[in-house]
N, CA, C, O and CB atoms as a CASP TS submission, in Angstrom:
PFRMAT TS
TARGET T0000
AUTHOR 0000-0000-0000
METHOD Language model
MODEL 1
PARENT N/A
ATOM      1  N   MET     1       0.999  -1.164  -0.383  1.00  0.00           N
ATOM      2  CA  MET     1       0.023  -0.089  -0.037  1.00  0.00           C
ATOM      3  C   MET     1       0.735   1.053   0.126  1.00  0.00           C
ATOM      4  O   MET     1       1.141   1.318   1.258  1.00  0.00           O
ATOM      5  CB  MET     1      -0.788  -0.333   1.166  1.00  0.00           C
ATOM      6  N   VAL     2       1.044   2.021  -1.076  1.00  0.00           N
ATOM      7  CA  VAL     2       1.317   3.522  -1.072  1.00  0.00           C
ATOM      8  C   VAL     2       0.530   4.653  -0.260  1.00  0.00           C
ATOM      9  O   VAL     2      -0.651   4.949  -0.438  1.00  0.00           O
ATOM     10  CB  VAL     2       1.191   3.895  -2.378  1.00  0.00           C
ATOM     11  N   SER     3       1.158   5.066   0.402  1.00  0.00           N
ATOM     12  CA  SER     3       0.365   6.158   1.383  1.00  0.00           C
ATOM     13  C   SER     3       0.347   7.360  -0.313  1.00  0.00           C
ATOM     14  O   SER     3       0.819   7.062  -1.410  1.00  0.00           O
ATOM     15  CB  SER     3       1.690   6.921   3.400  1.00  0.00           C
ATOM     16  N   TRP     4      -0.397   8.734   0.103  1.00  0.00           N
ATOM     17  CA  TRP     4      -0.759   9.240  -0.522  1.00  0.00           C
ATOM     18  C   TRP     4       0.012  10.333  -1.055  1.00  0.00           C
ATOM     19  O   TRP     4      -0.245  10.995  -2.060  1.00  0.00           O
ATOM     20  CB  TRP     4      -1.623   9.330  -0.131  1.00  0.00           C
ATOM     21  N   TYR     5       1.401  10.496   0.067  1.00  0.00           N
ATOM     22  CA  TYR     5       1.490  12.000   0.217  1.00  0.00           C
ATOM     23  C   TYR     5       2.905  11.159  -0.763  1.00  0.00           C
ATOM     24  O   TYR     5       3.745  11.865  -1.320  1.00  0.00           O
ATOM     25  CB  TYR     5       1.562  13.135   2.117  1.00  0.00           C
ATOM     26  N   LYS     6       2.972   9.575  -0.842  1.00  0.00           N
ATOM     27  CA  LYS     6       4.565   9.671  -2.034  1.00  0.00           C
ATOM     28  C   LYS     6       4.118   9.759  -2.651  1.00  0.00           C
ATOM     29  O   LYS     6       4.651  10.552  -3.428  1.00  0.00           O
ATOM     30  CB  LYS     6       5.685   8.795  -2.483  1.00  0.00           C
ATOM     31  N   LYS     7       3.107   9.358  -3.039  1.00  0.00           N
ATOM     32  CA  LYS     7       2.272   9.313  -4.435  1.00  0.00           C
ATOM     33  C   LYS     7       2.729  11.196  -4.736  1.00  0.00           C
ATOM     34  O   LYS     7       3.806  11.402  -5.295  1.00  0.00           O
ATOM     35  CB  LYS     7       0.011   8.787  -4.161  1.00  0.00           C
ATOM     36  N   LEU     8       2.006  12.204  -4.401  1.00  0.00           N
ATOM     37  CA  LEU     8       1.864  13.517  -3.947  1.00  0.00           C
ATOM     38  C   LEU     8       3.206  13.348  -4.033  1.00  0.00           C
ATOM     39  O   LEU     8       3.552  13.295  -5.213  1.00  0.00           O
ATOM     40  CB  LEU     8       1.081  14.006  -2.630  1.00  0.00           C
ATOM     41  N   ILE     9       4.228  13.228  -3.159  1.00  0.00           N
ATOM     42  CA  ILE     9       5.657  13.589  -4.205  1.00  0.00           C
ATOM     43  C   ILE     9       6.042  12.498  -5.767  1.00  0.00           C
ATOM     44  O   ILE     9       6.989  12.884  -6.453  1.00  0.00           O
ATOM     45  CB  ILE     9       7.254  13.317  -2.965  1.00  0.00           C
ATOM     46  N   PHE    10       5.676  11.878  -5.987  1.00  0.00           N
ATOM     47  CA  PHE    10       6.092  11.636  -7.258  1.00  0.00           C
ATOM     48  C   PHE    10       5.462  12.043  -7.959  1.00  0.00           C
ATOM     49  O   PHE    10       5.983  11.950  -9.070  1.00  0.00           O
ATOM     50  CB  PHE    10       6.268  10.641  -7.611  1.00  0.00           C
ATOM     51  N   ALA    11       4.377  12.575  -7.993  1.00  0.00           N
ATOM     52  CA  ALA    11       4.109  13.222  -8.964  1.00  0.00           C
ATOM     53  C   ALA    11       4.256  15.005  -9.540  1.00  0.00           C
ATOM     54  O   ALA    11       3.917  15.686 -10.509  1.00  0.00           O
ATOM     55  CB  ALA    11       3.086  12.799  -8.869  1.00  0.00           C
ATOM     56  N   ALA    12       4.991  15.162  -8.224  1.00  0.00           N
ATOM     57  CA  ALA    12       5.175  15.923  -8.131  1.00  0.00           C
ATOM     58  C   ALA    12       7.076  16.089  -8.682  1.00  0.00           C
ATOM     59  O   ALA    12       7.774  17.021  -9.079  1.00  0.00           O
ATOM     60  CB  ALA    12       4.506  16.104  -6.955  1.00  0.00           C
ATOM     61  N   VAL    13       7.212  15.158  -8.511  1.00  0.00           N
ATOM     62  CA  VAL    13       8.240  14.268  -9.211  1.00  0.00           C
ATOM     63  C   VAL    13       8.253  15.077 -10.637  1.00  0.00           C
ATOM     64  O   VAL    13       8.443  16.221 -11.050  1.00  0.00           O
ATOM     65  CB  VAL    13       7.747  12.477  -9.328  1.00  0.00           C
ATOM     66  N   ALA    14       7.943  13.814 -11.116  1.00  0.00           N
ATOM     67  CA  ALA    14       7.148  14.105 -12.089  1.00  0.00           C
ATOM     68  C   ALA    14       7.133  14.697 -13.146  1.00  0.00           C
ATOM     69  O   ALA    14       7.488  14.295 -14.254  1.00  0.00           O
ATOM     70  CB  ALA    14       6.547  14.431 -11.799  1.00  0.00           C
ATOM     71  N   ALA    15       6.494  16.212 -12.674  1.00  0.00           N
ATOM     72  CA  ALA    15       6.376  17.178 -13.314  1.00  0.00           C
ATOM     73  C   ALA    15       7.159  18.352 -13.341  1.00  0.00           C
ATOM     74  O   ALA    15       7.013  19.227 -14.195  1.00  0.00           O
ATOM     75  CB  ALA    15       5.465  17.386 -13.141  1.00  0.00           C
ATOM     76  N   ILE    16       8.149  18.398 -12.246  1.00  0.00           N
ATOM     77  CA  ILE    16       9.675  18.797 -12.589  1.00  0.00           C
ATOM     78  C   ILE    16      10.033  18.145 -13.937  1.00  0.00           C
ATOM     79  O   ILE    16       9.582  18.665 -14.958  1.00  0.00           O
ATOM     80  CB  ILE    16      10.793  18.249 -11.392  1.00  0.00           C
ATOM     81  N   VAL    17      10.906  16.908 -14.033  1.00  0.00           N
ATOM     82  CA  VAL    17      11.040  16.027 -14.765  1.00  0.00           C
ATOM     83  C   VAL    17      10.313  16.883 -16.321  1.00  0.00           C
ATOM     84  O   VAL    17      10.752  17.373 -17.362  1.00  0.00           O
ATOM     85  CB  VAL    17      10.345  14.634 -14.033  1.00  0.00           C
ATOM     86  N   GLY    18       9.245  16.710 -15.795  1.00  0.00           N
ATOM     87  CA  GLY    18       8.592  16.717 -17.472  1.00  0.00           C
ATOM     88  C   GLY    18       8.500  18.466 -17.968  1.00  0.00           C
ATOM     89  O   GLY    18       8.071  19.005 -18.988  1.00  0.00           O
ATOM     90  N   VAL    19       9.135  19.008 -16.687  1.00  0.00           N
ATOM     91  CA  VAL    19       9.015  20.399 -17.502  1.00  0.00           C
ATOM     92  C   VAL    19      10.651  20.966 -17.949  1.00  0.00           C
ATOM     93  O   VAL    19      10.949  21.574 -18.977  1.00  0.00           O
ATOM     94  CB  VAL    19       8.155  21.690 -16.357  1.00  0.00           C
ATOM     95  N   ALA    20      11.191  20.719 -17.283  1.00  0.00           N
ATOM     96  CA  ALA    20      12.409  20.733 -17.217  1.00  0.00           C
ATOM     97  C   ALA    20      12.994  20.020 -19.189  1.00  0.00           C
ATOM     98  O   ALA    20      13.538  20.536 -20.165  1.00  0.00           O
ATOM     99  CB  ALA    20      12.772  19.704 -15.602  1.00  0.00           C
ATOM    100  N   THR    21      12.387  18.484 -18.805  1.00  0.00           N
ATOM    101  CA  THR    21      12.592  18.392 -19.919  1.00  0.00           C
ATOM    102  C   THR    21      12.401  18.727 -21.679  1.00  0.00           C
ATOM    103  O   THR    21      13.053  18.559 -22.710  1.00  0.00           O
ATOM    104  CB  THR    21      12.500  17.824 -19.630  1.00  0.00           C
ATOM    105  N   VAL    22      10.812  19.415 -21.179  1.00  0.00           N
ATOM    106  CA  VAL    22      10.703  20.118 -21.913  1.00  0.00           C
ATOM    107  C   VAL    22      11.070  21.636 -22.863  1.00  0.00           C
ATOM    108  O   VAL    22      10.982  21.882 -24.066  1.00  0.00           O
ATOM    109  CB  VAL    22      10.182  19.914 -21.568  1.00  0.00           C
ATOM    110  N   LEU    23      11.555  22.548 -21.548  1.00  0.00           N
ATOM    111  CA  LEU    23      12.764  23.863 -21.255  1.00  0.00           C
ATOM    112  C   LEU    23      13.480  23.126 -22.000  1.00  0.00           C
ATOM    113  O   LEU    23      13.065  22.992 -23.151  1.00  0.00           O
ATOM    114  CB  LEU    23      13.508  24.361 -19.619  1.00  0.00           C
ATOM    115  N   THR    24      14.744  22.426 -21.627  1.00  0.00           N
ATOM    116  CA  THR    24      15.393  21.955 -22.231  1.00  0.00           C
ATOM    117  C   THR    24      15.812  21.300 -23.898  1.00  0.00           C
ATOM    118  O   THR    24      16.923  21.180 -24.414  1.00  0.00           O
ATOM    119  CB  THR    24      15.310  21.559 -21.540  1.00  0.00           C
ATOM    120  N   VAL    25      14.688  21.019 -24.346  1.00  0.00           N
ATOM    121  CA  VAL    25      14.555  20.472 -25.525  1.00  0.00           C
ATOM    122  C   VAL    25      14.417  21.783 -26.505  1.00  0.00           C
ATOM    123  O   VAL    25      15.131  22.075 -27.464  1.00  0.00           O
ATOM    124  CB  VAL    25      13.341  19.433 -25.521  1.00  0.00           C
ATOM    125  N   MET    26      13.226  22.520 -25.948  1.00  0.00           N
ATOM    126  CA  MET    26      13.396  24.240 -26.397  1.00  0.00           C
ATOM    127  C   MET    26      14.715  24.872 -26.093  1.00  0.00           C
ATOM    128  O   MET    26      15.205  25.707 -26.852  1.00  0.00           O
ATOM    129  CB  MET    26      12.309  25.252 -25.557  1.00  0.00           C
ATOM    130  N   GLY    27      15.255  24.506 -25.062  1.00  0.00           N
ATOM    131  CA  GLY    27      16.332  25.792 -24.786  1.00  0.00           C
ATOM    132  C   GLY    27      18.000  24.914 -26.079  1.00  0.00           C
ATOM    133  O   GLY    27      19.043  25.357 -26.560  1.00  0.00           O
ATOM    134  N   GLY    28      17.336  23.691 -26.084  1.00  0.00           N
ATOM    135  CA  GLY    28      18.389  23.124 -26.626  1.00  0.00           C
ATOM    136  C   GLY    28      18.064  23.374 -28.763  1.00  0.00           C
ATOM    137  O   GLY    28      18.802  23.920 -29.583  1.00  0.00           O
ATOM    138  N   ILE    29      16.820  22.757 -28.946  1.00  0.00           N
ATOM    139  CA  ILE    29      16.397  23.429 -30.362  1.00  0.00           C
ATOM    140  C   ILE    29      17.274  25.137 -30.631  1.00  0.00           C
ATOM    141  O   ILE    29      18.230  25.155 -31.406  1.00  0.00           O
ATOM    142  CB  ILE    29      14.377  23.677 -30.257  1.00  0.00           C
ATOM    143  N   LYS    30      16.823  26.483 -29.911  1.00  0.00           N
ATOM    144  CA  LYS    30      17.535  27.980 -29.868  1.00  0.00           C
ATOM    145  C   LYS    30      18.643  27.543 -30.519  1.00  0.00           C
ATOM    146  O   LYS    30      18.941  27.689 -31.705  1.00  0.00           O
ATOM    147  CB  LYS    30      17.898  28.769 -28.342  1.00  0.00           C
ATOM    148  N   ILE    31      19.820  26.441 -28.759  1.00  0.00           N
ATOM    149  CA  ILE    31      20.858  27.011 -28.363  1.00  0.00           C
ATOM    150  C   ILE    31      21.748  26.566 -29.753  1.00  0.00           C
ATOM    151  O   ILE    31      22.705  27.240 -30.134  1.00  0.00           O
ATOM    152  CB  ILE    31      21.327  26.530 -26.821  1.00  0.00           C
ATOM    153  N   SER    32      21.084  24.773 -30.767  1.00  0.00           N
ATOM    154  CA  SER    32      21.364  24.520 -31.603  1.00  0.00           C
ATOM    155  C   SER    32      21.874  25.572 -33.067  1.00  0.00           C
ATOM    156  O   SER    32      23.016  25.641 -33.523  1.00  0.00           O
ATOM    157  CB  SER    32      20.519  23.816 -31.533  1.00  0.00           C
ATOM    158  N   ASP    33      20.590  26.337 -33.593  1.00  0.00           N
ATOM    159  CA  ASP    33      20.098  26.852 -34.378  1.00  0.00           C
ATOM    160  C   ASP    33      21.375  28.494 -34.267  1.00  0.00           C
ATOM    161  O   ASP    33      22.137  29.047 -35.059  1.00  0.00           O
ATOM    162  CB  ASP    33      18.345  26.809 -34.029  1.00  0.00           C
ATOM    163  N   THR    34      21.008  28.685 -32.969  1.00  0.00           N
ATOM    164  CA  THR    34      22.192  29.545 -32.941  1.00  0.00           C
ATOM    165  C   THR    34      23.298  29.457 -33.401  1.00  0.00           C
ATOM    166  O   THR    34      23.753  30.159 -34.304  1.00  0.00           O
ATOM    167  CB  THR    34      22.496  29.746 -32.061  1.00  0.00           C
ATOM    168  N   TYR    35      23.949  28.425 -32.722  1.00  0.00           N
ATOM    169  CA  TYR    35      25.414  27.579 -33.066  1.00  0.00           C
ATOM    170  C   TYR    35      25.754  26.921 -34.610  1.00  0.00           C
ATOM    171  O   TYR    35      26.922  26.833 -34.989  1.00  0.00           O
ATOM    172  CB  TYR    35      25.432  26.204 -32.034  1.00  0.00           C
ATOM    173  N   MET    36      24.469  26.416 -35.562  1.00  0.00           N
ATOM    174  CA  MET    36      24.342  27.244 -36.574  1.00  0.00           C
ATOM    175  C   MET    36      24.782  27.845 -36.791  1.00  0.00           C
ATOM    176  O   MET    36      25.989  27.651 -36.931  1.00  0.00           O
ATOM    177  CB  MET    36      23.783  27.665 -36.775  1.00  0.00           C
ATOM    178  N   LYS    37      24.232  29.132 -37.022  1.00  0.00           N
ATOM    179  CA  LYS    37      24.187  29.707 -37.572  1.00  0.00           C
ATOM    180  C   LYS    37      25.861  30.504 -37.091  1.00  0.00           C
ATOM    181  O   LYS    37      26.604  30.746 -38.042  1.00  0.00           O
ATOM    182  CB  LYS    37      22.839  30.127 -37.563  1.00  0.00           C
ATOM    183  N   MET    38      26.141  30.703 -36.318  1.00  0.00           N
ATOM    184  CA  MET    38      27.665  31.129 -36.731  1.00  0.00           C
ATOM    185  C   MET    38      28.444  29.959 -36.376  1.00  0.00           C
ATOM    186  O   MET    38      28.893  29.945 -35.230  1.00  0.00           O
ATOM    187  CB  MET    38      28.304  32.506 -35.925  1.00  0.00           C
ATOM    188  N   VAL    39      28.748  28.754 -37.306  1.00  0.00           N
ATOM    189  CA  VAL    39      28.683  28.160 -37.875  1.00  0.00           C
ATOM    190  C   VAL    39      29.751  28.059 -38.782  1.00  0.00           C
ATOM    191  O   VAL    39      30.941  27.920 -39.068  1.00  0.00           O
ATOM    192  CB  VAL    39      27.788  28.267 -38.080  1.00  0.00           C
ATOM    193  N   GLN    40      27.966  28.296 -39.187  1.00  0.00           N
ATOM    194  CA  GLN    40      27.821  29.554 -40.530  1.00  0.00           C
ATOM    195  C   GLN    40      28.729  30.022 -41.209  1.00  0.00           C
ATOM    196  O   GLN    40      29.403  29.462 -42.074  1.00  0.00           O
ATOM    197  CB  GLN    40      27.378  30.784 -40.220  1.00  0.00           C
ATOM    198  N   GLU    41      28.789  31.505 -40.675  1.00  0.00           N
ATOM    199  CA  GLU    41      28.977  32.639 -41.056  1.00  0.00           C
ATOM    200  C   GLU    41      30.738  32.086 -41.296  1.00  0.00           C
ATOM    201  O   GLU    41      31.346  32.082 -42.367  1.00  0.00           O
ATOM    202  CB  GLU    41      28.412  33.946 -39.919  1.00  0.00           C
ATOM    203  N   GLU    42      31.324  31.596 -39.763  1.00  0.00           N
ATOM    204  CA  GLU    42      32.587  30.874 -39.852  1.00  0.00           C
ATOM    205  C   GLU    42      33.423  30.317 -41.306  1.00  0.00           C
ATOM    206  O   GLU    42      34.558  30.524 -41.734  1.00  0.00           O
ATOM    207  CB  GLU    42      32.268  29.738 -39.059  1.00  0.00           C
ATOM    208  N   LEU    43      32.577  29.737 -41.673  1.00  0.00           N
ATOM    209  CA  LEU    43      32.785  29.063 -42.820  1.00  0.00           C
ATOM    210  C   LEU    43      32.908  29.557 -44.465  1.00  0.00           C
ATOM    211  O   LEU    43      33.514  29.277 -45.500  1.00  0.00           O
ATOM    212  CB  LEU    43      31.859  28.296 -42.691  1.00  0.00           C
ATOM    213  N   ALA    44      31.664  30.697 -43.812  1.00  0.00           N
ATOM    214  CA  ALA    44      31.800  32.156 -45.379  1.00  0.00           C
ATOM    215  C   ALA    44      33.111  32.422 -44.833  1.00  0.00           C
ATOM    216  O   ALA    44      34.103  31.746 -45.105  1.00  0.00           O
ATOM    217  CB  ALA    44      30.463  34.082 -45.471  1.00  0.00           C
ATOM    218  N   GLU    45      33.099  33.276 -44.167  1.00  0.00           N
ATOM    219  CA  GLU    45      34.532  33.556 -43.902  1.00  0.00           C
ATOM    220  C   GLU    45      35.750  33.066 -44.223  1.00  0.00           C
ATOM    221  O   GLU    45      36.707  33.750 -44.585  1.00  0.00           O
ATOM    222  CB  GLU    45      34.663  33.523 -42.970  1.00  0.00           C
ATOM    223  N   ASN    46      35.725  31.621 -44.065  1.00  0.00           N
ATOM    224  CA  ASN    46      37.211  30.776 -44.218  1.00  0.00           C
ATOM    225  C   ASN    46      36.968  30.847 -45.726  1.00  0.00           C
ATOM    226  O   ASN    46      37.928  31.418 -46.245  1.00  0.00           O
ATOM    227  CB  ASN    46      37.437  28.930 -43.432  1.00  0.00           C
ATOM    228  N   MET    47      36.289  30.579 -46.392  1.00  0.00           N
ATOM    229  CA  MET    47      35.514  30.624 -47.686  1.00  0.00           C
ATOM    230  C   MET    47      36.361  31.242 -48.415  1.00  0.00           C
ATOM    231  O   MET    47      37.452  30.853 -48.833  1.00  0.00           O
ATOM    232  CB  MET    47      34.168  31.284 -47.727  1.00  0.00           C
ATOM    233  N   THR    48      35.617  32.615 -48.614  1.00  0.00           N
ATOM    234  CA  THR    48      35.707  33.467 -48.655  1.00  0.00           C
ATOM    235  C   THR    48      37.590  34.228 -48.826  1.00  0.00           C
ATOM    236  O   THR    48      37.961  34.811 -49.845  1.00  0.00           O
ATOM    237  CB  THR    48      34.806  33.577 -47.692  1.00  0.00           C
ATOM    238  N   GLU    49      38.371  34.037 -47.741  1.00  0.00           N
ATOM    239  CA  GLU    49      39.570  34.372 -47.030  1.00  0.00           C
ATOM    240  C   GLU    49      40.028  32.862 -48.116  1.00  0.00           C
ATOM    241  O   GLU    49      40.884  33.140 -48.956  1.00  0.00           O
ATOM    242  CB  GLU    49      39.590  34.430 -44.896  1.00  0.00           C
ATOM    243  N   THR    50      39.682  31.831 -48.129  1.00  0.00           N
ATOM    244  CA  THR    50      40.731  30.262 -48.771  1.00  0.00           C
ATOM    245  C   THR    50      40.393  30.797 -50.408  1.00  0.00           C
ATOM    246  O   THR    50      40.828  30.078 -51.308  1.00  0.00           O
ATOM    247  CB  THR    50      39.813  27.955 -48.270  1.00  0.00           C
ATOM    248  N   MET    51      39.698  31.931 -50.749  1.00  0.00           N
ATOM    249  CA  MET    51      38.905  32.092 -52.301  1.00  0.00           C
ATOM    250  C   MET    51      40.357  33.152 -52.919  1.00  0.00           C
ATOM    251  O   MET    51      41.011  33.085 -53.959  1.00  0.00           O
ATOM    252  CB  MET    51      36.770  33.208 -52.223  1.00  0.00           C
ATOM    253  N   SER    52      40.425  33.994 -51.840  1.00  0.00           N
ATOM    254  CA  SER    52      41.280  35.402 -52.095  1.00  0.00           C
ATOM    255  C   SER    52      42.571  35.264 -52.345  1.00  0.00           C
ATOM    256  O   SER    52      43.307  35.875 -53.119  1.00  0.00           O
ATOM    257  CB  SER    52      41.294  36.343 -50.978  1.00  0.00           C
ATOM    258  N   TYR    53      42.916  33.732 -51.039  1.00  0.00           N
ATOM    259  CA  TYR    53      44.171  33.486 -51.345  1.00  0.00           C
ATOM    260  C   TYR    53      44.935  32.532 -52.601  1.00  0.00           C
ATOM    261  O   TYR    53      46.124  32.259 -52.762  1.00  0.00           O
ATOM    262  CB  TYR    53      44.461  33.081 -50.251  1.00  0.00           C
ATOM    263  N   PHE    54      44.001  32.247 -53.212  1.00  0.00           N
ATOM    264  CA  PHE    54      44.027  31.563 -54.696  1.00  0.00           C
ATOM    265  C   PHE    54      43.555  32.548 -55.386  1.00  0.00           C
ATOM    266  O   PHE    54      42.742  31.839 -55.981  1.00  0.00           O
ATOM    267  CB  PHE    54      43.170  30.224 -54.991  1.00  0.00           C
ATOM    268  N   LYS    55      43.426  33.253 -55.682  1.00  0.00           N
ATOM    269  CA  LYS    55      43.193  33.779 -57.183  1.00  0.00           C
ATOM    270  C   LYS    55      44.153  34.310 -57.199  1.00  0.00           C
ATOM    271  O   LYS    55      44.695  34.995 -56.332  1.00  0.00           O
ATOM    272  CB  LYS    55      42.082  34.633 -57.659  1.00  0.00           C
ATOM    273  N   PRO    56      44.688  33.840 -58.946  1.00  0.00           N
ATOM    274  CA  PRO    56      46.056  34.262 -59.740  1.00  0.00           C
ATOM    275  C   PRO    56      47.007  35.702 -59.575  1.00  0.00           C
ATOM    276  O   PRO    56      48.018  35.856 -60.260  1.00  0.00           O
ATOM    277  CB  PRO    56      45.612  34.294 -61.195  1.00  0.00           C
TER
END
């Protein structure tokens, strides 16, 4: 027999974990978007430098 306060604690922990997971996933998507933009900008800069270096 599980007492009611153990069920309450379990429900609270489950809710906190669920909210934290959603926030982490949403934050991760935002972080990866900005990271991808940074990487693309770096690649573009490197490519223009390389191309200007190899121009005769």
